[in-house]
């Protein structure tokens, strides 16, 4: 049984020389225009995706600030996240008179001397995840009649700028910054490098 194969239909020349010349050029031009439109559409979509990524990243940026305050007979040294994304503290360094100390006890010995520090509490910093609007008090000293001289000495050292805190922290996108107690604006860094003598709370 023979099967008839339909031959493709080819356009026939119109018999007009100019029309027969223009038609294929027009078709080729339309093809180039279609390709250009498709390429432009792809570029626009890629830019939209990039802008959306930047928007998501901007909406996840932490902004860590290190501060100290005396509130209701209570001295607090703390790191507060004023940003819109969580901040992971990668490293911490505390210096007294320019020299790094590695524990709360070393901090007290360097700045304030011996005395009654029974109501002095501290918290670790390295590895802490600070949520937006939250804070970490790494030194919490509550005043009592017995420890008042020591509390005033510690607060005086803070106000004089003798105690400096440096924290390096990163966002969930691994963008990193260094926050300092003597600078209200964190500085962007390529990565967090551990200090030679990190602050580790108590030994």
GROMACS .gro file of C-alpha atoms in nm:
model
  203
    1UNK     CA    1   0.000   0.000   0.000
    2UNK     CA    2   0.149   0.331  -0.106
    3UNK     CA    3   0.140   0.621   0.138
    4UNK     CA    4   0.135   0.964  -0.011
    5UNK     CA    5   0.375   1.202   0.157
    6UNK     CA    6   0.266   1.561   0.156
    7UNK     CA    7   0.537   1.790   0.034
    8UNK     CA    8   0.603   2.111   0.225
    9UNK     CA    9   0.441   2.415   0.078
   10UNK     CA   10   0.698   2.664  -0.044
   11UNK     CA   11   0.605   3.020  -0.120
   12UNK     CA   12   0.608   3.094  -0.485
   13UNK     CA   13   0.772   3.400  -0.626
   14UNK     CA   14   0.526   3.678  -0.685
   15UNK     CA   15   0.677   3.769  -1.014
   16UNK     CA   16   0.757   4.115  -0.888
   17UNK     CA   17   1.130   4.154  -0.852
   18UNK     CA   18   1.128   4.415  -0.577
   19UNK     CA   19   0.868   4.233  -0.367
   20UNK     CA   20   1.054   3.905  -0.399
   21UNK     CA   21   1.369   4.087  -0.275
   22UNK     CA   22   1.204   4.270   0.014
   23UNK     CA   23   1.006   3.979   0.162
   24UNK     CA   24   1.304   3.764   0.281
   25UNK     CA   25   1.484   4.074   0.412
   26UNK     CA   26   1.172   4.172   0.608
   27UNK     CA   27   1.145   3.821   0.750
   28UNK     CA   28   1.513   3.831   0.850
   29UNK     CA   29   1.467   4.173   1.013
   30UNK     CA   30   1.164   4.051   1.208
   31UNK     CA   31   1.370   3.751   1.329
   32UNK     CA   32   1.648   3.981   1.452
   33UNK     CA   33   1.395   4.205   1.627
   34UNK     CA   34   1.237   3.900   1.797
   35UNK     CA   35   1.578   3.782   1.916
   36UNK     CA   36   1.660   4.131   2.048
   37UNK     CA   37   1.328   4.151   2.232
   38UNK     CA   38   1.382   3.805   2.385
   39UNK     CA   39   1.736   3.902   2.495
   40UNK     CA   40   1.615   4.230   2.645
   41UNK     CA   41   1.335   4.047   2.828
   42UNK     CA   42   1.590   3.805   2.970
   43UNK     CA   43   1.810   4.093   3.088
   44UNK     CA   44   1.512   4.265   3.251
   45UNK     CA   45   1.412   3.945   3.432
   46UNK     CA   46   1.771   3.889   3.548
   47UNK     CA   47   1.787   4.245   3.684
   48UNK     CA   48   1.453   4.196   3.861
   49UNK     CA   49   1.586   3.878   4.024
   50UNK     CA   50   1.903   4.063   4.127
   51UNK     CA   51   1.703   4.353   4.272
   52UNK     CA   52   1.482   4.110   4.462
   53UNK     CA   53   1.791   3.939   4.607
   54UNK     CA   54   1.929   4.276   4.717
   55UNK     CA   55   1.593   4.367   4.870
   56UNK     CA   56   1.581   4.042   5.066
   57UNK     CA   57   1.940   4.098   5.180
   58UNK     CA   58   1.867   4.459   5.280
   59UNK     CA   59   1.568   4.340   5.482
   60UNK     CA   60   1.796   4.099   5.670
   61UNK     CA   61   2.079   4.334   5.768
   62UNK     CA   62   2.179   4.346   6.135
   63UNK     CA   63   2.314   4.662   6.295
   64UNK     CA   64   2.501   4.590   6.615
   65UNK     CA   65   2.587   4.870   6.856
   66UNK     CA   66   2.803   4.842   7.166
   67UNK     CA   67   2.716   5.070   7.454
   68UNK     CA   68   2.735   5.116   7.829
   69UNK     CA   69   2.479   5.273   8.058
   70UNK     CA   70   2.410   5.326   8.424
   71UNK     CA   71   2.037   5.260   8.478
   72UNK     CA   72   1.870   5.250   8.820
   73UNK     CA   73   2.194   5.182   9.011
   74UNK     CA   74   2.286   4.913   8.760
   75UNK     CA   75   2.578   4.929   8.517
   76UNK     CA   76   2.527   4.751   8.186
   77UNK     CA   77   2.777   4.694   7.908
   78UNK     CA   78   2.581   4.549   7.619
   79UNK     CA   79   2.552   4.485   7.248
   80UNK     CA   80   2.215   4.572   7.094
   81UNK     CA   81   2.092   4.477   6.748
   82UNK     CA   82   1.920   4.783   6.601
   83UNK     CA   83   1.889   4.626   6.256
   84UNK     CA   84   1.623   4.416   6.083
   85UNK     CA   85   1.809   4.085   6.067
   86UNK     CA   86   1.984   3.856   6.315
   87UNK     CA   87   2.350   3.916   6.397
   88UNK     CA   88   2.587   3.633   6.478
   89UNK     CA   89   2.881   3.749   6.689
   90UNK     CA   90   3.188   3.575   6.547
   91UNK     CA   91   3.454   3.724   6.773
   92UNK     CA   92   3.487   3.955   7.072
   93UNK     CA   93   3.775   4.161   7.203
   94UNK     CA   94   3.778   4.386   7.511
   95UNK     CA   95   4.069   4.617   7.584
   96UNK     CA   96   4.150   4.811   7.898
   97UNK     CA   97   4.387   5.102   7.839
   98UNK     CA   98   4.463   4.955   7.497
   99UNK     CA   99   4.553   4.608   7.627
  100UNK     CA  100   4.329   4.307   7.557
  101UNK     CA  101   4.179   4.117   7.849
  102UNK     CA  102   4.038   3.767   7.815
  103UNK     CA  103   3.803   3.743   8.108
  104UNK     CA  104   3.582   3.948   8.335
  105UNK     CA  105   3.824   3.897   8.623
  106UNK     CA  106   4.111   4.027   8.409
  107UNK     CA  107   3.899   4.327   8.307
  108UNK     CA  108   3.829   4.415   8.670
  109UNK     CA  109   4.192   4.371   8.774
  110UNK     CA  110   4.309   4.595   8.487
  111UNK     CA  111   4.059   4.876   8.533
  112UNK     CA  112   3.941   4.887   8.889
  113UNK     CA  113   4.143   4.683   9.134
  114UNK     CA  114   4.033   4.454   9.413
  115UNK     CA  115   3.711   4.486   9.607
  116UNK     CA  116   3.358   4.353   9.639
  117UNK     CA  117   3.229   4.225   9.304
  118UNK     CA  118   2.977   3.977   9.438
  119UNK     CA  119   2.692   4.127   9.235
  120UNK     CA  120   2.884   4.151   8.908
  121UNK     CA  121   2.762   3.916   8.634
  122UNK     CA  122   2.881   3.857   8.282
  123UNK     CA  123   2.771   3.676   7.968
  124UNK     CA  124   2.961   3.527   7.678
  125UNK     CA  125   2.967   3.707   7.344
  126UNK     CA  126   3.138   3.487   7.088
  127UNK     CA  127   2.893   3.267   6.898
  128UNK     CA  128   2.585   3.451   7.025
  129UNK     CA  129   2.299   3.511   6.781
  130UNK     CA  130   2.137   3.847   6.857
  131UNK     CA  131   1.788   3.886   6.715
  132UNK     CA  132   1.658   4.218   6.582
  133UNK     CA  133   1.561   4.446   6.870
  134UNK     CA  134   1.736   4.224   7.123
  135UNK     CA  135   2.052   4.285   7.323
  136UNK     CA  136   2.320   4.093   7.510
  137UNK     CA  137   2.446   4.238   7.839
  138UNK     CA  138   2.800   4.106   7.869
  139UNK     CA  139   2.861   4.296   8.195
  140UNK     CA  140   2.581   4.347   8.449
  141UNK     CA  141   2.679   4.512   8.779
  142UNK     CA  142   2.408   4.585   9.036
  143UNK     CA  143   2.488   4.835   9.307
  144UNK     CA  144   2.482   4.741   9.673
  145UNK     CA  145   2.616   4.935   9.973
  146UNK     CA  146   2.919   4.706   9.981
  147UNK     CA  147   3.016   4.728   9.615
  148UNK     CA  148   2.939   5.094   9.543
  149UNK     CA  149   3.308   5.204   9.524
  150UNK     CA  150   3.386   4.927   9.276
  151UNK     CA  151   3.077   5.001   9.063
  152UNK     CA  152   3.166   5.371   9.048
  153UNK     CA  153   3.526   5.284   8.956
  154UNK     CA  154   3.408   5.055   8.673
  155UNK     CA  155   3.165   5.316   8.544
  156UNK     CA  156   3.432   5.587   8.560
  157UNK     CA  157   3.666   5.367   8.354
  158UNK     CA  158   3.389   5.316   8.099
  159UNK     CA  159   3.308   5.686   8.073
  160UNK     CA  160   3.675   5.776   8.038
  161UNK     CA  161   3.704   5.543   7.740
  162UNK     CA  162   3.948   5.313   7.914
  163UNK     CA  163   3.731   5.010   7.834
  164UNK     CA  164   3.689   4.941   7.463
  165UNK     CA  165   3.488   4.660   7.311
  166UNK     CA  166   3.523   4.530   6.956
  167UNK     CA  167   3.276   4.280   6.814
  168UNK     CA  168   3.285   4.123   6.471
  169UNK     CA  169   2.950   3.991   6.354
  170UNK     CA  170   2.789   3.856   6.038
  171UNK     CA  171   2.444   3.843   5.881
  172UNK     CA  172   2.271   3.528   5.757
  173UNK     CA  173   2.417   3.612   5.414
  174UNK     CA  174   2.772   3.612   5.561
  175UNK     CA  175   2.817   3.986   5.522
  176UNK     CA  176   3.031   4.098   5.815
  177UNK     CA  177   3.098   4.412   6.016
  178UNK     CA  178   3.301   4.525   6.314
  179UNK     CA  179   3.122   4.716   6.589
  180UNK     CA  180   3.319   4.919   6.842
  181UNK     CA  181   3.219   5.085   7.166
  182UNK     CA  182   3.404   5.402   7.059
  183UNK     CA  183   3.233   5.424   6.717
  184UNK     CA  184   2.856   5.433   6.670
  185UNK     CA  185   2.875   5.309   6.310
  186UNK     CA  186   2.984   4.950   6.238
  187UNK     CA  187   3.247   4.912   5.966
  188UNK     CA  188   3.209   4.652   5.691
  189UNK     CA  189   3.482   4.386   5.675
  190UNK     CA  190   3.545   4.106   5.428
  191UNK     CA  191   3.543   3.847   5.706
  192UNK     CA  192   3.575   3.816   6.082
  193UNK     CA  193   3.928   3.740   6.194
  194UNK     CA  194   3.971   3.609   6.548
  195UNK     CA  195   4.183   3.841   6.766
  196UNK     CA  196   4.500   3.706   6.923
  197UNK     CA  197   4.351   3.739   7.272
  198UNK     CA  198   3.971   3.709   7.246
  199UNK     CA  199   3.741   3.791   7.536
  200UNK     CA  200   3.610   3.463   7.674
  201UNK     CA  201   3.404   3.575   7.976
  202UNK     CA  202   3.546   3.398   8.281
  203UNK     CA  203   3.846   3.162   8.258
   0.00000   0.00000   0.00000
